Short mmCIF file of C-alpha atoms in Angstrom, two decimals:
data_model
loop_
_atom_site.label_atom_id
_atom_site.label_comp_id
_atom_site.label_asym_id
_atom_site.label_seq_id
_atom_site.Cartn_x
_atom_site.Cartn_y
_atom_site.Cartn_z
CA UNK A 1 -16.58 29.03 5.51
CA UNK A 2 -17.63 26.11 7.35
CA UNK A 3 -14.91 23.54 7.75
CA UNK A 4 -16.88 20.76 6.09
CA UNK A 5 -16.78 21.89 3.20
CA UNK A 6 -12.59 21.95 3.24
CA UNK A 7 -10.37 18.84 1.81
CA UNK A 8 -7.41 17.91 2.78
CA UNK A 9 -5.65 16.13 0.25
CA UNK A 10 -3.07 13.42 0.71
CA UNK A 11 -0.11 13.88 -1.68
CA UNK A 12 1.91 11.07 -2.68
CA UNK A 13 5.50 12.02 -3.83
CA UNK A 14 8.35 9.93 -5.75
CA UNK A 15 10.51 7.57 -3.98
CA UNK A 16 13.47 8.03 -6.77
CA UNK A 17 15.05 11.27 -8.28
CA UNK A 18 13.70 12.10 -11.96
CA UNK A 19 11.02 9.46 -11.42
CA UNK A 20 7.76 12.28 -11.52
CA UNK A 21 6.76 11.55 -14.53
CA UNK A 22 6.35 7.98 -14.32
CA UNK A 23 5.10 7.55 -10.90
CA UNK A 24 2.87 10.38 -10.52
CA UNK A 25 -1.27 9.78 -10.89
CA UNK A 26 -2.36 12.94 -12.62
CA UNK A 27 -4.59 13.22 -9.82
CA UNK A 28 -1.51 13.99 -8.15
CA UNK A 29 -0.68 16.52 -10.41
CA UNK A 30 -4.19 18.14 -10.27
CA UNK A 31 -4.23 18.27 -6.59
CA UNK A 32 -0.99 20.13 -6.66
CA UNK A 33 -2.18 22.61 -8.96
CA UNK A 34 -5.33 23.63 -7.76
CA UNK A 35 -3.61 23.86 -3.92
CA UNK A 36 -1.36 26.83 -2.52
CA UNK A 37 -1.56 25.48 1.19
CA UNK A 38 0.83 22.77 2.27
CA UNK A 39 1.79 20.89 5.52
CA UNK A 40 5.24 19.26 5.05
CA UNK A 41 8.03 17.33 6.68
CA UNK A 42 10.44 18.77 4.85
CA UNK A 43 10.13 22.42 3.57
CA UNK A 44 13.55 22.16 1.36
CA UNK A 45 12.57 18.85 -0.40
CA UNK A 46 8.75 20.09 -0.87
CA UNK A 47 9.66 23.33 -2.35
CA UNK A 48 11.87 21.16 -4.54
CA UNK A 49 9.73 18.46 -5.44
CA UNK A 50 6.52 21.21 -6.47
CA UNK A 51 9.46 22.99 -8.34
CA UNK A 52 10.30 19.57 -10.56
CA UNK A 53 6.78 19.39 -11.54
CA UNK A 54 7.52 22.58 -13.80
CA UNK A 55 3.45 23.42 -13.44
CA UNK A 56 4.21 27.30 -13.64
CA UNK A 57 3.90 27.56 -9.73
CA UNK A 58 5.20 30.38 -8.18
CA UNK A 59 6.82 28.71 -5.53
CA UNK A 60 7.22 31.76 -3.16
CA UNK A 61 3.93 32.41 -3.50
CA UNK A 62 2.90 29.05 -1.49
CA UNK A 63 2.35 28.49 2.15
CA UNK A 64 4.17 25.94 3.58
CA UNK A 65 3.43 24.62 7.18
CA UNK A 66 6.46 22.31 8.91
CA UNK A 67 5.04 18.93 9.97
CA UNK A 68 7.54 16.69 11.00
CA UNK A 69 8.09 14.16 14.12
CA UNK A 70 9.34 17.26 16.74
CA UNK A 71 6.24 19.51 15.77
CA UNK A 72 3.55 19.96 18.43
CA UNK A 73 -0.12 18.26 17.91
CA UNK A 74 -1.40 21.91 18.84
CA UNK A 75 0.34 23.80 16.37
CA UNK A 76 -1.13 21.49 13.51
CA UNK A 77 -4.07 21.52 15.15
CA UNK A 78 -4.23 25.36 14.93
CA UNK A 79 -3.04 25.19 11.41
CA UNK A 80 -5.85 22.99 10.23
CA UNK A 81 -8.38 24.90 12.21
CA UNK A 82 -7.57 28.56 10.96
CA UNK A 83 -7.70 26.81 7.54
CA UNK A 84 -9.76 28.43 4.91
CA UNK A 85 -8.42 27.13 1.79
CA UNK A 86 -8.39 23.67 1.07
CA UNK A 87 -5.12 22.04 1.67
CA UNK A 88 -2.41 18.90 0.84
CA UNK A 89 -0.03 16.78 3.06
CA UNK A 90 3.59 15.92 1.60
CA UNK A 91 5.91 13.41 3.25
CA UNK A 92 9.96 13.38 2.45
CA UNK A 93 9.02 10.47 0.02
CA UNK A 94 6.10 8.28 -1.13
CA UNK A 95 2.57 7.82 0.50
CA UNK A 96 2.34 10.68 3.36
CA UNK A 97 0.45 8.74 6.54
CA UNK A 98 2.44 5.70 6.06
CA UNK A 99 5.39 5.63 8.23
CA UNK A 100 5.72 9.21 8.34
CA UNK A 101 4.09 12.35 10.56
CA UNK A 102 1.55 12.80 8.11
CA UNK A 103 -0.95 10.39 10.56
CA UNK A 104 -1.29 13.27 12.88
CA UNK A 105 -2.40 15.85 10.59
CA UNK A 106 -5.28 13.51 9.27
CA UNK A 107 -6.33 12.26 12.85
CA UNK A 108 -6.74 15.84 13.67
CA UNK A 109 -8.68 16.69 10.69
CA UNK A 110 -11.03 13.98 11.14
CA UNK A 111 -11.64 15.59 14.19
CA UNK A 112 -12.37 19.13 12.96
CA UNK A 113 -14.95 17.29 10.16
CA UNK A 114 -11.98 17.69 7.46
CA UNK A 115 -12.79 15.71 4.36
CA UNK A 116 -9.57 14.08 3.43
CA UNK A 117 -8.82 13.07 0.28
CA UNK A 118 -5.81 10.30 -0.20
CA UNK A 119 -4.37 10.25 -4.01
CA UNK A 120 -2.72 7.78 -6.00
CA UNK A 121 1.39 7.37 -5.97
CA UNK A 122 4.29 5.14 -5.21
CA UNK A 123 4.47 3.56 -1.46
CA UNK A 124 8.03 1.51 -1.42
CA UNK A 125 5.55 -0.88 1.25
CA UNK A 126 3.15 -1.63 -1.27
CA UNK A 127 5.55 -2.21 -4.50
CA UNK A 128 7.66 -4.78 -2.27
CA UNK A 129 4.79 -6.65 -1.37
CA UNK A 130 3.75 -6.42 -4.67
CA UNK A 131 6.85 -7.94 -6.40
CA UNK A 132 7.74 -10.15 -3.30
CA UNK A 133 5.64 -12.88 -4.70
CA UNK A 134 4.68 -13.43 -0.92
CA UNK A 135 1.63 -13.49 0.78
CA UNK A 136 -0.87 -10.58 -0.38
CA UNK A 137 -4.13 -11.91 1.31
CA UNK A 138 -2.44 -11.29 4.61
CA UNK A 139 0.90 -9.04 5.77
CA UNK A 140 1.83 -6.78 8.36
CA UNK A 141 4.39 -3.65 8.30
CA UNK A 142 6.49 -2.82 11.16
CA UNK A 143 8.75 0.09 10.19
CA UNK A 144 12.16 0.02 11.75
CA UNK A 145 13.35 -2.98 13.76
CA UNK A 146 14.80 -2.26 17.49
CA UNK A 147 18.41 -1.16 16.89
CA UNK A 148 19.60 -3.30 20.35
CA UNK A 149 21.19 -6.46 18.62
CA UNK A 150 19.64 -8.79 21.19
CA UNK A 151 16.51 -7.34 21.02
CA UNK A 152 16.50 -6.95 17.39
CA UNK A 153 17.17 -10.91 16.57
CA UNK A 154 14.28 -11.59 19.09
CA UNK A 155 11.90 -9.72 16.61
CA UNK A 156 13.60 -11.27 13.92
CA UNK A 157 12.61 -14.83 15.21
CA UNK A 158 8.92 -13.65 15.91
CA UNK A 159 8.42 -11.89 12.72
CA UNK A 160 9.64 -15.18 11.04
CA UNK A 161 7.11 -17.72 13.70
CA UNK A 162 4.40 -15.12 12.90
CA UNK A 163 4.79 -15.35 9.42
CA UNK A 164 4.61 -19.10 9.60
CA UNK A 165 1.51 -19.07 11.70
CA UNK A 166 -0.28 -16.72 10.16
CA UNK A 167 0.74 -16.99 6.17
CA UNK A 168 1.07 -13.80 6.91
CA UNK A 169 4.02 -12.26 5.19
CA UNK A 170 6.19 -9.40 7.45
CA UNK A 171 7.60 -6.52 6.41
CA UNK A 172 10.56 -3.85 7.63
CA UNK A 173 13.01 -1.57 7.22
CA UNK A 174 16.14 -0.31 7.79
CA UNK A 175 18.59 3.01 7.96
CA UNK A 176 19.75 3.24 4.55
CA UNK A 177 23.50 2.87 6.24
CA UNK A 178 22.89 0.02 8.32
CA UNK A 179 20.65 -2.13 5.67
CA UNK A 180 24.11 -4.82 5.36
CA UNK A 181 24.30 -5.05 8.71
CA UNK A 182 20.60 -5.42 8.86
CA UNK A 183 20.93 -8.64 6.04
CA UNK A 184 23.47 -9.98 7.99
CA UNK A 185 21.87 -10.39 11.28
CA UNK A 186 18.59 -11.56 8.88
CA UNK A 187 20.78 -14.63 7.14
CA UNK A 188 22.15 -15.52 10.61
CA UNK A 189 19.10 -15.56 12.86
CA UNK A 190 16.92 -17.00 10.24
CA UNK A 191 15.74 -20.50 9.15
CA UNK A 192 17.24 -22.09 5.75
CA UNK A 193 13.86 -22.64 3.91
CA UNK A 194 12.26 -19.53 5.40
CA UNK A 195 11.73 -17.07 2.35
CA UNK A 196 13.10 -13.26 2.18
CA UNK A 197 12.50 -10.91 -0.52
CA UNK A 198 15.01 -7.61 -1.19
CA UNK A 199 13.35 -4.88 -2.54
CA UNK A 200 15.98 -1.98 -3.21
CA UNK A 201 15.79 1.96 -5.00
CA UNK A 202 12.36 0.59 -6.00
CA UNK A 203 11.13 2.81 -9.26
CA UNK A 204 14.86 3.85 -9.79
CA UNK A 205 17.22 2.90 -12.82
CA UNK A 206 18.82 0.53 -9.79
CA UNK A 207 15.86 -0.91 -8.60
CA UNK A 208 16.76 -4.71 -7.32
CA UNK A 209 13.95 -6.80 -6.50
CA UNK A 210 14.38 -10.80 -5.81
CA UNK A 211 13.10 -13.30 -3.38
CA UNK A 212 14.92 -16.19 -2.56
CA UNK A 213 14.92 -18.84 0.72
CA UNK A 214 17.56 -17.19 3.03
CA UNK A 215 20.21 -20.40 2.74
CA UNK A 216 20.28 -18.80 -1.62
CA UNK A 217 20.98 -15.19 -0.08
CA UNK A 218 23.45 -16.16 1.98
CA UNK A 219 26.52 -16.78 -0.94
CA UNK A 220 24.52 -14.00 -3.44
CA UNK A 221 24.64 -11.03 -0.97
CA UNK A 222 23.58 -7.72 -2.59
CA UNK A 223 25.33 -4.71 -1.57
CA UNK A 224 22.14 -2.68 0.26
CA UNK A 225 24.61 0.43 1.85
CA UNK A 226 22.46 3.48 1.63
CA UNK A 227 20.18 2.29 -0.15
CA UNK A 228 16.77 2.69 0.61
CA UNK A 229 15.11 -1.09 1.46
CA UNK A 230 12.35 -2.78 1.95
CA UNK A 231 12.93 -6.17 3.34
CA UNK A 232 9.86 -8.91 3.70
CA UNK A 233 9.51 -12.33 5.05
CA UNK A 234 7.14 -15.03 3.95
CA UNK B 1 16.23 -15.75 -25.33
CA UNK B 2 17.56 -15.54 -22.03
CA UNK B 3 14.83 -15.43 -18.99
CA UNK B 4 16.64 -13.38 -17.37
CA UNK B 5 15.68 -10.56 -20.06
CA UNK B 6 12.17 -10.96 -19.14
CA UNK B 7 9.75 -8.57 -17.42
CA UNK B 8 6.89 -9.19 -15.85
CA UNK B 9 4.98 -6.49 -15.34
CA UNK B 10 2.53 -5.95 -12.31
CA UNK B 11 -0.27 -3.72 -13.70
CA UNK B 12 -2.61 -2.24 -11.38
CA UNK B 13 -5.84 -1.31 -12.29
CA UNK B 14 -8.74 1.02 -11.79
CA UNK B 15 -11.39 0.57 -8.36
CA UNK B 16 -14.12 2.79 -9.58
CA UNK B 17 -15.19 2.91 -12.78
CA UNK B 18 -13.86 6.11 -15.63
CA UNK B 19 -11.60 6.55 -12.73
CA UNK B 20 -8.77 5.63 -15.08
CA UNK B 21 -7.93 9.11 -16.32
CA UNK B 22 -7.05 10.12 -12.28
CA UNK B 23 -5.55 6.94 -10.64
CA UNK B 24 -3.45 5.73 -13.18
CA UNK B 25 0.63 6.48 -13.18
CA UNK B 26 2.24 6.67 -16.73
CA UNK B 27 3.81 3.79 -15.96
CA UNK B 28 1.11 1.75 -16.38
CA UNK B 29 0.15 2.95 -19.36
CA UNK B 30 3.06 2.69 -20.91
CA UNK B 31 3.50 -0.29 -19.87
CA UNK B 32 0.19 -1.72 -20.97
CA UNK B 33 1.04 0.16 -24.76
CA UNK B 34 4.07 -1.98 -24.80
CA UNK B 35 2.37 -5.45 -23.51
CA UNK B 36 0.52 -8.05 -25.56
CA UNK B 37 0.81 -11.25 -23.24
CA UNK B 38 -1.44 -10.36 -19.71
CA UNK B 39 -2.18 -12.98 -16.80
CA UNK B 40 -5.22 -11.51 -15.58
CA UNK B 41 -7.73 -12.38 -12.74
CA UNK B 42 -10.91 -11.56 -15.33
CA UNK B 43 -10.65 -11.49 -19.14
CA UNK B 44 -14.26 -10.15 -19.42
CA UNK B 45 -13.33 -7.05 -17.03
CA UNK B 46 -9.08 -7.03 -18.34
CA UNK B 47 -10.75 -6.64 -21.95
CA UNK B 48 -12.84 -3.99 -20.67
CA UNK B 49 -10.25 -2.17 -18.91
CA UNK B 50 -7.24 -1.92 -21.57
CA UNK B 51 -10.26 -0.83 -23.56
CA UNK B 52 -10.96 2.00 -21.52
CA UNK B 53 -8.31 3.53 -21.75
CA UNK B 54 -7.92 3.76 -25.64
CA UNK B 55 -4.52 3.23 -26.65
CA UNK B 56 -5.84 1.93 -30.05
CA UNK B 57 -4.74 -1.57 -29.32
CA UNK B 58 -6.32 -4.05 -31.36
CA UNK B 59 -7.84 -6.29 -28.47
CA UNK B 60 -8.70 -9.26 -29.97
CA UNK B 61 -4.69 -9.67 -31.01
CA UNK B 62 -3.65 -9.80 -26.95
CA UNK B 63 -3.08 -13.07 -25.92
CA UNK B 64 -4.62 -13.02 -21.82
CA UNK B 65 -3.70 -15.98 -19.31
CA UNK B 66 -6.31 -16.72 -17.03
CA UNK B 67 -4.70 -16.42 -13.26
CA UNK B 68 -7.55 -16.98 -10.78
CA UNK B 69 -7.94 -18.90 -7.62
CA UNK B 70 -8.94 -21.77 -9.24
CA UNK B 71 -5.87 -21.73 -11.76
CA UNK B 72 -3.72 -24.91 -10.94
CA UNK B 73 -0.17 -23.54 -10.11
CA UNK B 74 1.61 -25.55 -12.90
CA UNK B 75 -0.45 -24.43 -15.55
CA UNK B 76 0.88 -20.88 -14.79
CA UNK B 77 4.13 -22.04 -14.28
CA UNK B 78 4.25 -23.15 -17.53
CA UNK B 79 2.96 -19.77 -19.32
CA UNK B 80 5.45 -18.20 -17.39
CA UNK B 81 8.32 -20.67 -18.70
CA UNK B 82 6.85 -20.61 -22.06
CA UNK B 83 7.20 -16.92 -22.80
CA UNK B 84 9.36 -15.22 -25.14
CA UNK B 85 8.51 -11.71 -24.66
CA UNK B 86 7.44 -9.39 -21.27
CA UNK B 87 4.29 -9.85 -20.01
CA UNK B 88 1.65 -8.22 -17.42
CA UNK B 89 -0.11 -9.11 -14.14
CA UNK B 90 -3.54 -7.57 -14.22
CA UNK B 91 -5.94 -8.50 -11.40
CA UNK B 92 -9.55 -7.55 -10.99
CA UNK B 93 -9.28 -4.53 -8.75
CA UNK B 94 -5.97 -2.48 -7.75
CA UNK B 95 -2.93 -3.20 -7.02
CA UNK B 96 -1.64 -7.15 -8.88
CA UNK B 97 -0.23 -9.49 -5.84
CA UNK B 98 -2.12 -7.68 -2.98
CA UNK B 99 -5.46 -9.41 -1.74
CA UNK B 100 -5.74 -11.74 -4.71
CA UNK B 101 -3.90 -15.08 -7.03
CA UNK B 102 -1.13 -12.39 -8.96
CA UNK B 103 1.46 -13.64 -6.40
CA UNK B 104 1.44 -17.20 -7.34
CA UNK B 105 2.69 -15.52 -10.76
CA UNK B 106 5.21 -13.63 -9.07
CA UNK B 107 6.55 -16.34 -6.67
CA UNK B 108 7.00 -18.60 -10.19
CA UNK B 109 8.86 -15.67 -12.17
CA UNK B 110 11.14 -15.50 -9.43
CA UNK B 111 11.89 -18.82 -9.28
CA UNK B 112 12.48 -18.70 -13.04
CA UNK B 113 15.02 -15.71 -13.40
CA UNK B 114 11.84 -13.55 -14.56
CA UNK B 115 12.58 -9.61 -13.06
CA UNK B 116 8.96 -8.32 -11.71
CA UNK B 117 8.33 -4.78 -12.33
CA UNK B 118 5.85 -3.49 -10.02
CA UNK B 119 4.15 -0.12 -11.00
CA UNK B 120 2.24 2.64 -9.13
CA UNK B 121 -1.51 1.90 -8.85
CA UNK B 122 -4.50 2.48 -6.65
CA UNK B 123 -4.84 -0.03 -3.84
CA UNK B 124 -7.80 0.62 -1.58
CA UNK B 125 -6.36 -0.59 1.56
CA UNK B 126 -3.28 1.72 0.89
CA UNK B 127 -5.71 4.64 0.42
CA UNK B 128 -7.81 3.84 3.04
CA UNK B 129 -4.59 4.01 5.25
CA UNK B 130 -3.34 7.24 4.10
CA UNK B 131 -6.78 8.53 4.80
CA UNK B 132 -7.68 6.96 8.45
CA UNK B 133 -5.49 8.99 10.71
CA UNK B 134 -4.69 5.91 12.19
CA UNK B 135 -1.24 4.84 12.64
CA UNK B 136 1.18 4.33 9.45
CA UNK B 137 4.16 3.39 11.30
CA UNK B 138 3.00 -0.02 12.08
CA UNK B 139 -0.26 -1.98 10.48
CA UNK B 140 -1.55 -5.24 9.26
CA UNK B 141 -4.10 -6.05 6.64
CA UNK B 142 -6.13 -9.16 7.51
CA UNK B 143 -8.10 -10.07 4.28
CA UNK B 144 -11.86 -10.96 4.81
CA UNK B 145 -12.56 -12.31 8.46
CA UNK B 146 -14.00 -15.45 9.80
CA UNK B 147 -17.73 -15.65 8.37
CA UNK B 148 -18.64 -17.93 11.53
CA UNK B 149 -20.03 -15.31 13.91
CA UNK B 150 -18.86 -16.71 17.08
CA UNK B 151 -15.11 -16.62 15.45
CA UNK B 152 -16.06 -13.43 13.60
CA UNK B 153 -16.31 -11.81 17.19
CA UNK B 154 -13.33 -13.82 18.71
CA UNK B 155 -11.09 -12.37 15.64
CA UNK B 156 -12.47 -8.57 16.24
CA UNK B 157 -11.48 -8.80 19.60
CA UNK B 158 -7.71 -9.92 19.28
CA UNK B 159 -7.61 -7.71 16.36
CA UNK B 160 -8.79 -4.86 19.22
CA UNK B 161 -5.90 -5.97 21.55
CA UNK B 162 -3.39 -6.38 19.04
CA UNK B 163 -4.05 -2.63 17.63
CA UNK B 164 -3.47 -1.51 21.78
CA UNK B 165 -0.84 -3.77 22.09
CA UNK B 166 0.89 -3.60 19.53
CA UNK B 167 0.12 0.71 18.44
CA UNK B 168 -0.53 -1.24 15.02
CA UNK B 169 -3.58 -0.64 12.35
CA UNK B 170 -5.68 -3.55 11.77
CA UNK B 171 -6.98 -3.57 8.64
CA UNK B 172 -9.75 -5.87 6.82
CA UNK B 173 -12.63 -5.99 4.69
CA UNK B 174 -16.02 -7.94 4.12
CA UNK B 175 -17.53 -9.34 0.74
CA UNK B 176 -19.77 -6.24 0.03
CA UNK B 177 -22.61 -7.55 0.50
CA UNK B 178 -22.07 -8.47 4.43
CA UNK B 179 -20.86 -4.53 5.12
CA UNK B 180 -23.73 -3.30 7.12
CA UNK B 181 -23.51 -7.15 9.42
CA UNK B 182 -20.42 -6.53 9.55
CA UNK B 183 -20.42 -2.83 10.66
CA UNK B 184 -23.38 -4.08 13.32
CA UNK B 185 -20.84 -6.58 14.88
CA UNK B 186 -17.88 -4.34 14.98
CA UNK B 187 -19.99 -1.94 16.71
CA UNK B 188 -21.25 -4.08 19.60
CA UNK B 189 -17.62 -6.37 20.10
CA UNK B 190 -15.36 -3.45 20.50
CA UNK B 191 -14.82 -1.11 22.96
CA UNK B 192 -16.51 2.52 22.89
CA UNK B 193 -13.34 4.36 23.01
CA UNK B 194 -11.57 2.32 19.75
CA UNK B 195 -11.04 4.05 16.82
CA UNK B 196 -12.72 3.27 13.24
CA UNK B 197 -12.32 3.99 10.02
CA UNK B 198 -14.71 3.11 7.29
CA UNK B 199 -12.91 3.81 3.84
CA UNK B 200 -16.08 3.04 1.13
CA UNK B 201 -15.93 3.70 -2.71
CA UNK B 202 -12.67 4.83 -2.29
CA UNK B 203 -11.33 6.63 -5.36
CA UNK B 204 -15.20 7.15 -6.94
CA UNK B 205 -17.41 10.27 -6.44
CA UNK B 206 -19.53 8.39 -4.23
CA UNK B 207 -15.78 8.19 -1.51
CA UNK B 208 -16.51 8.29 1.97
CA UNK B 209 -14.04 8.12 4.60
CA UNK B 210 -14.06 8.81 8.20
CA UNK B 211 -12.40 7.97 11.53
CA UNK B 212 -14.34 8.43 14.72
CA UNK B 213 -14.68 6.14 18.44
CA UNK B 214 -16.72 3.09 17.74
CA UNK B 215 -19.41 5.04 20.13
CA UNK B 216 -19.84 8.06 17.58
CA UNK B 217 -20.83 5.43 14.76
CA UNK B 218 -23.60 3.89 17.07
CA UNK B 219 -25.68 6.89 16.02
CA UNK B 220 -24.14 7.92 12.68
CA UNK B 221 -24.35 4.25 10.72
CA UNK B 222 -23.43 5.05 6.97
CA UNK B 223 -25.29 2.23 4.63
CA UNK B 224 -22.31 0.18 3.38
CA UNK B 225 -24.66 -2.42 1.27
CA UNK B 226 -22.99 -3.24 -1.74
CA UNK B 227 -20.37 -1.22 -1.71
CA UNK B 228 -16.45 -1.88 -1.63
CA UNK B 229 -15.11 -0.94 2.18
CA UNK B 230 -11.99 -1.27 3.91
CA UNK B 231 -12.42 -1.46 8.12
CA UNK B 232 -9.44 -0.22 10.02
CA UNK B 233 -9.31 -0.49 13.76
CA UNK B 234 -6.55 1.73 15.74
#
C-alpha cells in the first residue's frame, strides 16, 4: 500500500469526566470507529476514554502504540512507517498536538507523505480565549511558566509589556497543585489596570470563567488547587 | 431577573459549507435549540446557518443583534444590558471571540455579571495547528499581516526569528484573495531550511495540509487563490 494513500487522524478527547457527549464532533466519533490503530500518551486513559464511547469496540482487539514525552522519535517513526492501516493520535486530554507529544508523531508523518487529518473537539486554549473577552485578532500560548520564582515573575512582567505592545493577549498554565501559588505571584507582580481572565474545569459542572483587572482579583480570589487552569492576560 | 442568571453563549460555527453534520459538538446544537436572541457577525449567513441545520426553528421569530466591526461598542453594550433571557455569539466563520468583533460582546458581559459559555467548535487556526507538526507547546497567531510589502517582509522575518528564538509557532493568514502573493513572498524572505505549513480548506473535501522546508515548496506551489489558508512558520 503506498503510504499516501494512509491518514492519520488527529483525535480530540474531553477535557472533563462524563463530558463525551457534549463535547465530542461526531467526526470524532466516526474517526474512532472506523480506526483500530492508535498512538497514545496514555494507554490506561485511552483504553478508557474509547471504552466511554460505548461504540461496541472490542477494546482488546485495538492496537495501541505509547507516545508520550520519554518515547524515542525512532520508535514512532518506525511505527508510522510499518503502518498499513490508517491510524489516530490521542492526547491525555483535549486537542492532541497542542501542548502535548502528539507534535512529533505529525512532523514525522509529514515526512513519510502521511495525510493527516485534525478533527473537531474541546482545546481548554481555545475556550479561554474564547470566553476571556480579550484580544482574539492576536494572542500567543506559552504552556507552563519557569517554576524558578525569580525567573518566573520576570516572564510574568514580559508577558504583561508584550501584551501591552502588541494587543496581543498571553496565555499560560499551571500544575493543577500549584495554580494558587501561581495567582498569587500573578496579583503581586502585576499592574492594577492590567486585565486577567481565570478560566477553570472548563466544560465541567464547575467550570469558572471571569475576567477582571488584577486590583478586582486581588480581594475575590478563587480557590484554583488542582484544578486544571487556563490563565490569560490582556 | 438577576444578570447574574444570564448566559451568553459563544456559538461556533461551520468553515466549509454541509460541513455541519461533522464539525459540530452537541453542545452547540443544543444550545442553538434553546436560543432565540443571537449577536452575530452576518445575519444573511447566521440565518443561513441555524437553517442548515434544521432544528425546525421558526427563523423569522429569532431576534439577531448585529455585532460587526463597525458596531459602536455602546450599542452592544446596551443589548447586552437589555436582555432578559440567554443569548448567543455567532460569528461568520468558527470559533465566536477568535479573529473577529465577538469579544467586544464578551468583554461587556463580563463587565455586566453575564457568565460566557464557550462551546466546542471548529477553528481553523486550531486545526491547522493540530495538523502542522509544528510545535504545540508554545505558538502565536498573528491575524492578517502588514499589506505594505516592505513591512510585509520586515514582519516575516521577525516572525522567522521569533519561531527560532523563541521554539514558538507563528501563525497568520491573508485575505484569500492575496494567498498565492503571499505564498510568493514567504518563499523568497525566509530561510530555505524553515518550516511551513499551509493549512487550506480546512475541514472541506477540498483540505490540504502539509508541512515541508520553505525550499521543498519552491517547486511544489499549491494554488491558494481564493481559498481560506492558515500560514504557520516553525
Amino acid at each position: 500500500m503506498h503510504k499516501t494513500a494512509l491518514k492519520l487522524f488527529m483525535i480530540p478527547t474531553v477535557l472533563a469526566d462524563d463530558t463525551q457527549d457534549q463535547v465530542l464532533s461526531p467526526g470524532v466519533i466516526s474517526a474512532i470507529e472506523s480506526l483500530d490503530i492508535f498512538f497514545v500518551e496514555n494507554v490506561r486513559t485511552a483504553r478508557r476514554f474509547i471504552s466511554s464511547l460505548r461504540l461496541g469496540k472490542v477494546i482488546d482487539e485495538l492496537t495501541f502504540i505509547e507516545l508520550n514525552k520519554d518515547t524515542p522519535e525512532a520508535e514512532t517513526y518506525d511505527a508510522l512507517k510499518r503502518l498499513t492501516r490508517d491510524a489516530g493520535v490521542i492526547s491525555e486530554a483535549g486537542c492532541p498536538g497542542i501542548a502535548d507529544p502528539g507534535a512529533v508523531a505529525v512532523n514525522l508523518a509529514h515526512q513519510l507523505g502521511i495525510q493527516v487529518v485534525p478533527l473537531v473537539g474541546p482545546s481548554s486554549i481555545l475556550l479561554a480565549l474564547m470566553a476571556s473577552g480579550l484580544s482574539g485578532q492576536s494572542f500567543a500560548f506559552h504552556g507552563y511558566l519557569p517554576i524558578d520564582k525569580v525567573q518566573r515573575k520576570k516572564m510574568i512582567q514580559t508577558l504583561e509589556r508584550e501584551s501591552r505592545q502588541r494587543q496581543q493577549t498571553q496565555l499560560f498554565m499551571e500544575t493543577p497543585f500549584r495554580n494558587n501559588q501561581l495567582l498569587d505571584t500573578l496579583l503581586e507582580t502585576c499592574q492594577p489596570d492590567t486585565m486577567l481572565s481565570i478560566a477553570a474545569d472548563i466544560t465541567a459542572a464547575t467550570e469558572f470563567l471571569k475576567t477582571m483587572p488584577v486590583r478586582n482579583w486581588k480581594s475575590n480570589k478563587p480557590d484554583l488547587h488542582k484544578r486544571p487552569v487556563i490563565f490569560s492576560i490582556g
